[in-house]
Amino acid sequence: MPGIRPGMTTERLGMTATIIDGKTIAAQLRGRIAGEVARLTSAHNVTPSIAVVLVGADPASEVYVRTKSKAVAEAGMRAVDRKLPATTSEAELLALVAELNKDPSVHGILVQLPLPPQIDSHRIISAIDPAKDVDGFHPLNVGRLASGLPALVPCTPLGCVMLAKTVRPSLAGLEAVVIGRSNIVGKPVAQLLLAENATVTLTHSKTRDLPGVCRRADILVAAIGRPEMVRGDWIKPGAVVIDVGINRVAGEGGKARIVGDVAFTEALAVAGAITPVPGGVGPMTIACLLLNTVRAACALNHLPPPAV
Ligand code: GUN
């Protein structure tokens, strides 16, 4: 929509929502992480390092991996990129994970998903050393998060909660509704919101009266992967809306454009605050991956957690 910029209050335009500027918030977080990386390197001779493993040549995954590696280098960290052919066997990938687990110079391991069909992704994730599991997908970290114990937690959910807290510093007692129950976003974001003392409802494709459930939400997290499914009249006036969707749709003149899971223009008129797509949750995912890598590097070297 022309004239709407991140961070702008839209009251002047007869609308109410503040746009949560994920791009700027993520850049600030990356700046603080870079400071911590410099301190760890000079004071302790520890330069946080992440191994990113890509199997095959899925174009979207290649873009993600390139973006991650660039952010890692910009923060002064070390990136070890390992590319394997699409024909790689499960045994070969397990052997690479074992090698990275053993390597003391590697603090974080990320195996890009999805994996080719001959590889069981659960097996691979379970083989990663939980102390190096910067995705927070290992069953031990999933269980620790669910038990309220310190854990490496998934990056996109962590970014969602950080963004919500920029406009509602305390989520205690708020009604939070999460749409989507994936292991990567829906389930862990529900756990993180619960840890913030929100009252959490986790909805999915079988949920009855989804619009009615969403209308109860003070915090609404949409992670369904369906373009603009959440309409303006699903949103409680003043709610904080966190849109995790990244959907490519045909725009005017056949040009592709990226939209979220929320009908943004409709939501602007009702919500109190909303993340844009692009420029909302996406940049926070990468910043949180850097944060998890620094946390892992500190823990593996018996140093106190980073102050960011
Ligand atoms: N593919 C899409 N999102 C992710 C993610 O957060 N981590 C990994 N490893 N793969 C992904």
CSV table of N, CA, C and O in Angstrom, one decimal, residues 105-169:
chain,number,residue,atom,x,y,z
A,105,SER,N,35.7,-26.6,16.6
A,105,SER,CA,35.6,-25.2,16.1
A,105,SER,C,34.2,-24.9,15.6
A,105,SER,O,34.0,-23.8,15.1
A,106,VAL,N,33.3,-25.9,15.5
A,106,VAL,CA,31.9,-25.7,15.1
A,106,VAL,C,31.0,-25.6,16.3
A,106,VAL,O,31.0,-26.6,17.1
A,107,HIS,N,30.3,-24.5,16.5
A,107,HIS,CA,29.4,-24.3,17.6
A,107,HIS,C,28.0,-24.6,17.3
A,107,HIS,O,27.2,-24.9,18.2
A,108,GLY,N,27.6,-24.3,16.0
A,108,GLY,CA,26.2,-24.5,15.6
A,108,GLY,C,26.1,-25.4,14.4
A,108,GLY,O,27.0,-25.2,13.5
A,109,ILE,N,25.1,-26.2,14.3
A,109,ILE,CA,24.9,-27.0,13.1
A,109,ILE,C,23.4,-26.8,12.6
A,109,ILE,O,22.5,-27.0,13.4
A,110,LEU,N,23.3,-26.4,11.4
A,110,LEU,CA,21.9,-26.3,10.8
A,110,LEU,C,21.9,-27.1,9.5
A,110,LEU,O,22.7,-26.9,8.6
A,111,VAL,N,21.0,-28.1,9.5
A,111,VAL,CA,20.7,-28.8,8.3
A,111,VAL,C,19.5,-28.3,7.7
A,111,VAL,O,18.4,-28.3,8.3
A,112,GLN,N,19.6,-27.7,6.5
A,112,GLN,CA,18.5,-27.0,5.9
A,112,GLN,C,17.4,-28.0,5.5
A,112,GLN,O,17.6,-29.1,4.9
A,113,LEU,N,16.1,-27.7,5.9
A,113,LEU,CA,15.0,-28.5,5.5
A,113,LEU,C,14.2,-27.9,4.4
A,113,LEU,O,14.3,-26.6,4.3
A,114,PRO,N,13.5,-28.6,3.6
A,114,PRO,CA,13.3,-30.0,3.6
A,114,PRO,C,14.5,-30.8,3.0
A,114,PRO,O,15.3,-30.2,2.2
A,115,LEU,N,14.6,-32.1,3.4
A,115,LEU,CA,15.6,-32.9,2.9
A,115,LEU,C,15.0,-33.8,1.8
A,115,LEU,O,13.8,-34.0,1.7
A,116,PRO,N,15.8,-34.3,0.8
A,116,PRO,CA,15.3,-35.2,-0.2
A,116,PRO,C,14.6,-36.4,0.4
A,116,PRO,O,14.9,-36.8,1.6
A,117,PRO,N,13.7,-37.1,-0.3
A,117,PRO,CA,12.8,-38.1,0.2
A,117,PRO,C,13.6,-39.3,0.8
A,117,PRO,O,13.0,-40.0,1.7
A,118,GLN,N,14.8,-39.6,0.3
A,118,GLN,CA,15.5,-40.8,0.8
A,118,GLN,C,16.1,-40.6,2.2
A,118,GLN,O,16.6,-41.6,2.8
A,119,ILE,N,16.0,-39.4,2.7
A,119,ILE,CA,16.5,-39.1,4.0
A,119,ILE,C,15.4,-38.8,5.0
A,119,ILE,O,14.6,-37.9,4.8
A,120,ASP,N,15.5,-39.5,6.2
A,120,ASP,CA,14.5,-39.2,7.3
A,120,ASP,C,15.0,-38.0,8.1
A,120,ASP,O,16.0,-38.1,8.8
A,121,SER,N,14.3,-36.9,8.0
A,121,SER,CA,14.7,-35.7,8.6
A,121,SER,C,14.8,-35.8,10.2
A,121,SER,O,15.6,-35.3,10.8
A,122,HIS,N,13.8,-36.6,10.7
A,122,HIS,CA,13.8,-36.8,12.2
A,122,HIS,C,15.1,-37.5,12.7
A,122,HIS,O,15.7,-37.2,13.7
A,123,ARG,N,15.6,-38.5,11.9
A,123,ARG,CA,16.8,-39.2,12.2
A,123,ARG,C,18.0,-38.2,12.2
A,123,ARG,O,18.9,-38.3,13.1
A,124,ILE,N,18.0,-37.3,11.2
A,124,ILE,CA,19.1,-36.4,11.1
A,124,ILE,C,19.1,-35.4,12.2
A,124,ILE,O,20.1,-35.2,12.9
A,125,ILE,N,18.0,-34.9,12.5
A,125,ILE,CA,17.8,-33.9,13.6
A,125,ILE,C,18.3,-34.5,14.9
A,125,ILE,O,19.0,-33.9,15.7
A,126,SER,N,17.8,-35.7,15.1
A,126,SER,CA,18.1,-36.4,16.4
A,126,SER,C,19.6,-36.7,16.5
A,126,SER,O,20.1,-37.0,17.6
A,127,ALA,N,20.4,-36.8,15.4
A,127,ALA,CA,21.8,-37.1,15.4
A,127,ALA,C,22.6,-35.8,15.7
A,127,ALA,O,23.8,-36.0,16.1
A,128,ILE,N,22.1,-34.6,15.6
A,128,ILE,CA,22.8,-33.4,15.9
A,128,ILE,C,23.1,-33.3,17.4
A,128,ILE,O,22.1,-33.6,18.2
A,129,ASP,N,24.3,-33.0,17.8
A,129,ASP,CA,24.6,-32.7,19.2
A,129,ASP,C,23.6,-31.6,19.7
A,129,ASP,O,23.6,-30.5,19.2
A,130,PRO,N,22.8,-31.9,20.7
A,130,PRO,CA,21.8,-30.9,21.2
A,130,PRO,C,22.4,-29.6,21.6
A,130,PRO,O,21.8,-28.5,21.5
A,131,ALA,N,23.7,-29.6,22.0
A,131,ALA,CA,24.4,-28.4,22.4
A,131,ALA,C,24.7,-27.5,21.2
A,131,ALA,O,25.0,-26.4,21.3
A,132,LYS,N,24.7,-28.1,20.0
A,132,LYS,CA,25.0,-27.4,18.7
A,132,LYS,C,23.7,-27.2,17.9
A,132,LYS,O,23.8,-26.7,16.8
A,133,ASP,N,22.6,-27.6,18.5
A,133,ASP,CA,21.3,-27.6,17.7
A,133,ASP,C,20.7,-26.2,17.7
A,133,ASP,O,19.7,-25.8,18.3
A,134,VAL,N,21.3,-25.3,16.8
A,134,VAL,CA,20.9,-23.9,16.8
A,134,VAL,C,19.5,-23.7,16.2
A,134,VAL,O,18.9,-22.6,16.3
A,135,ASP,N,18.9,-24.7,15.6
A,135,ASP,CA,17.5,-24.7,15.1
A,135,ASP,C,16.6,-24.9,16.2
A,135,ASP,O,15.4,-24.6,16.1
A,136,GLY,N,17.1,-25.5,17.3
A,136,GLY,CA,16.2,-25.9,18.4
A,136,GLY,C,15.2,-27.0,18.1
A,136,GLY,O,14.1,-27.1,18.7
A,137,PHE,N,15.5,-27.9,17.1
A,137,PHE,CA,14.6,-28.9,16.6
A,137,PHE,C,14.9,-30.3,17.3
A,137,PHE,O,14.1,-31.2,17.1
A,138,HIS,N,16.0,-30.5,17.9
A,138,HIS,CA,16.3,-31.8,18.5
A,138,HIS,C,15.3,-32.1,19.6
A,138,HIS,O,14.9,-31.2,20.4
A,139,PRO,N,14.9,-33.4,19.7
A,139,PRO,CA,13.9,-33.7,20.7
A,139,PRO,C,14.3,-33.3,22.2
A,139,PRO,O,13.4,-32.9,23.0
A,140,LEU,N,15.6,-33.3,22.5
A,140,LEU,CA,16.0,-32.9,23.8
A,140,LEU,C,15.7,-31.4,24.0
A,140,LEU,O,15.1,-31.0,25.1
A,141,ASN,N,16.0,-30.5,23.1
A,141,ASN,CA,15.6,-29.1,23.2
A,141,ASN,C,14.1,-28.9,23.2
A,141,ASN,O,13.6,-28.0,23.9
A,142,VAL,N,13.4,-29.6,22.3
A,142,VAL,CA,11.9,-29.5,22.3
A,142,VAL,C,11.4,-29.8,23.7
A,142,VAL,O,10.5,-29.1,24.2
A,143,GLY,N,11.9,-30.9,24.3
A,143,GLY,CA,11.4,-31.3,25.6
A,143,GLY,C,11.8,-30.3,26.7
A,143,GLY,O,11.0,-30.0,27.6
A,144,ARG,N,13.0,-29.8,26.6
A,144,ARG,CA,13.5,-28.8,27.6
A,144,ARG,C,12.6,-27.6,27.5
A,144,ARG,O,12.2,-27.0,28.6
A,145,LEU,N,12.3,-27.1,26.3
A,145,LEU,CA,11.4,-25.9,26.2
A,145,LEU,C,10.0,-26.2,26.8
A,145,LEU,O,9.5,-25.4,27.6
A,146,ALA,N,9.5,-27.4,26.5
A,146,ALA,CA,8.2,-27.8,27.0
A,146,ALA,C,8.2,-27.9,28.6
A,146,ALA,O,7.2,-27.7,29.2
A,147,SER,N,9.4,-28.3,29.1
A,147,SER,CA,9.5,-28.4,30.6
A,147,SER,C,9.8,-27.1,31.3
A,147,SER,O,10.0,-27.1,32.5
A,148,GLY,N,10.0,-26.1,30.5
A,148,GLY,CA,10.4,-24.8,31.1
A,148,GLY,C,11.9,-24.7,31.5
A,148,GLY,O,12.3,-23.9,32.4
A,149,LEU,N,12.7,-25.6,30.9
A,149,LEU,CA,14.2,-25.6,31.2
A,149,LEU,C,14.9,-24.8,30.2
A,149,LEU,O,14.4,-24.6,29.0
A,150,PRO,N,16.1,-24.2,30.5
A,150,PRO,CA,16.9,-23.5,29.5
A,150,PRO,C,17.1,-24.4,28.3
A,150,PRO,O,17.4,-25.6,28.4
A,151,ALA,N,17.0,-23.9,27.1
A,151,ALA,CA,17.1,-24.7,25.8
A,151,ALA,C,17.5,-23.8,24.7
A,151,ALA,O,17.3,-22.6,24.7
A,152,LEU,N,18.1,-24.4,23.6
A,152,LEU,CA,18.2,-23.7,22.4
A,152,LEU,C,16.8,-23.7,21.7
A,152,LEU,O,16.2,-24.9,21.6
A,153,VAL,N,16.2,-22.6,21.4
A,153,VAL,CA,14.8,-22.6,20.9
A,153,VAL,C,14.7,-22.2,19.5
A,153,VAL,O,15.5,-21.4,19.0
A,154,PRO,N,13.7,-22.7,18.7
A,154,PRO,CA,13.6,-22.4,17.3
A,154,PRO,C,13.6,-20.9,17.0
A,154,PRO,O,13.0,-20.1,17.7
A,155,CYS,N,14.3,-20.5,15.9
A,155,CYS,CA,14.6,-19.1,15.6
A,155,CYS,C,13.3,-18.3,15.2
A,155,CYS,O,13.2,-17.2,15.7
A,156,THR,N,12.5,-18.8,14.4
A,156,THR,CA,11.3,-18.0,13.9
A,156,THR,C,10.4,-17.8,15.1
A,156,THR,O,10.0,-16.6,15.4
A,157,PRO,N,10.0,-18.8,15.9
A,157,PRO,CA,9.2,-18.5,17.1
A,157,PRO,C,9.8,-17.5,18.1
A,157,PRO,O,9.1,-16.6,18.6
A,158,LEU,N,11.2,-17.6,18.3
A,158,LEU,CA,11.8,-16.7,19.2
A,158,LEU,C,11.7,-15.2,18.6
A,158,LEU,O,11.4,-14.3,19.4
A,159,GLY,N,11.9,-15.1,17.3
A,159,GLY,CA,11.7,-13.8,16.7
A,159,GLY,C,10.3,-13.3,16.8
A,159,GLY,O,10.1,-12.1,17.1
A,160,CYS,N,9.3,-14.1,16.7
A,160,CYS,CA,7.9,-13.7,16.8
A,160,CYS,C,7.6,-13.1,18.2
A,160,CYS,O,7.0,-12.1,18.3
A,161,VAL,N,8.1,-13.8,19.2
A,161,VAL,CA,7.9,-13.3,20.6
A,161,VAL,C,8.6,-12.0,20.9
A,161,VAL,O,8.1,-11.1,21.5
A,162,MET,N,9.9,-12.0,20.4
A,162,MET,CA,10.6,-10.7,20.5
A,162,MET,C,9.9,-9.5,19.9
A,162,MET,O,9.8,-8.4,20.5
A,163,LEU,N,9.3,-9.7,18.7
A,163,LEU,CA,8.6,-8.7,18.0
A,163,LEU,C,7.3,-8.3,18.8
A,163,LEU,O,7.0,-7.1,18.9
A,164,ALA,N,6.6,-9.3,19.3
A,164,ALA,CA,5.4,-9.0,20.0
A,164,ALA,C,5.7,-8.1,21.3
A,164,ALA,O,5.0,-7.2,21.6
A,165,LYS,N,6.9,-8.5,21.9
A,165,LYS,CA,7.2,-7.8,23.1
A,165,LYS,C,7.7,-6.3,22.9
A,165,LYS,O,7.8,-5.5,23.8
A,166,THR,N,8.0,-6.0,21.6
A,166,THR,CA,8.4,-4.6,21.3
A,166,THR,C,7.2,-3.7,21.5
A,166,THR,O,7.3,-2.5,21.8
A,167,VAL,N,6.0,-4.2,21.4
A,167,VAL,CA,4.7,-3.4,21.5
A,167,VAL,C,4.0,-3.8,22.8
A,167,VAL,O,3.2,-2.9,23.3
A,168,ARG,N,4.1,-5.0,23.3
A,168,ARG,CA,3.5,-5.4,24.6
A,168,ARG,C,4.6,-6.1,25.4
A,168,ARG,O,4.8,-7.3,25.4
A,169,PRO,N,5.4,-5.3,26.2
A,169,PRO,CA,6.5,-5.8,26.9
A,169,PRO,C,6.2,-7.0,27.8
A,169,PRO,O,7.0,-7.9,28.0
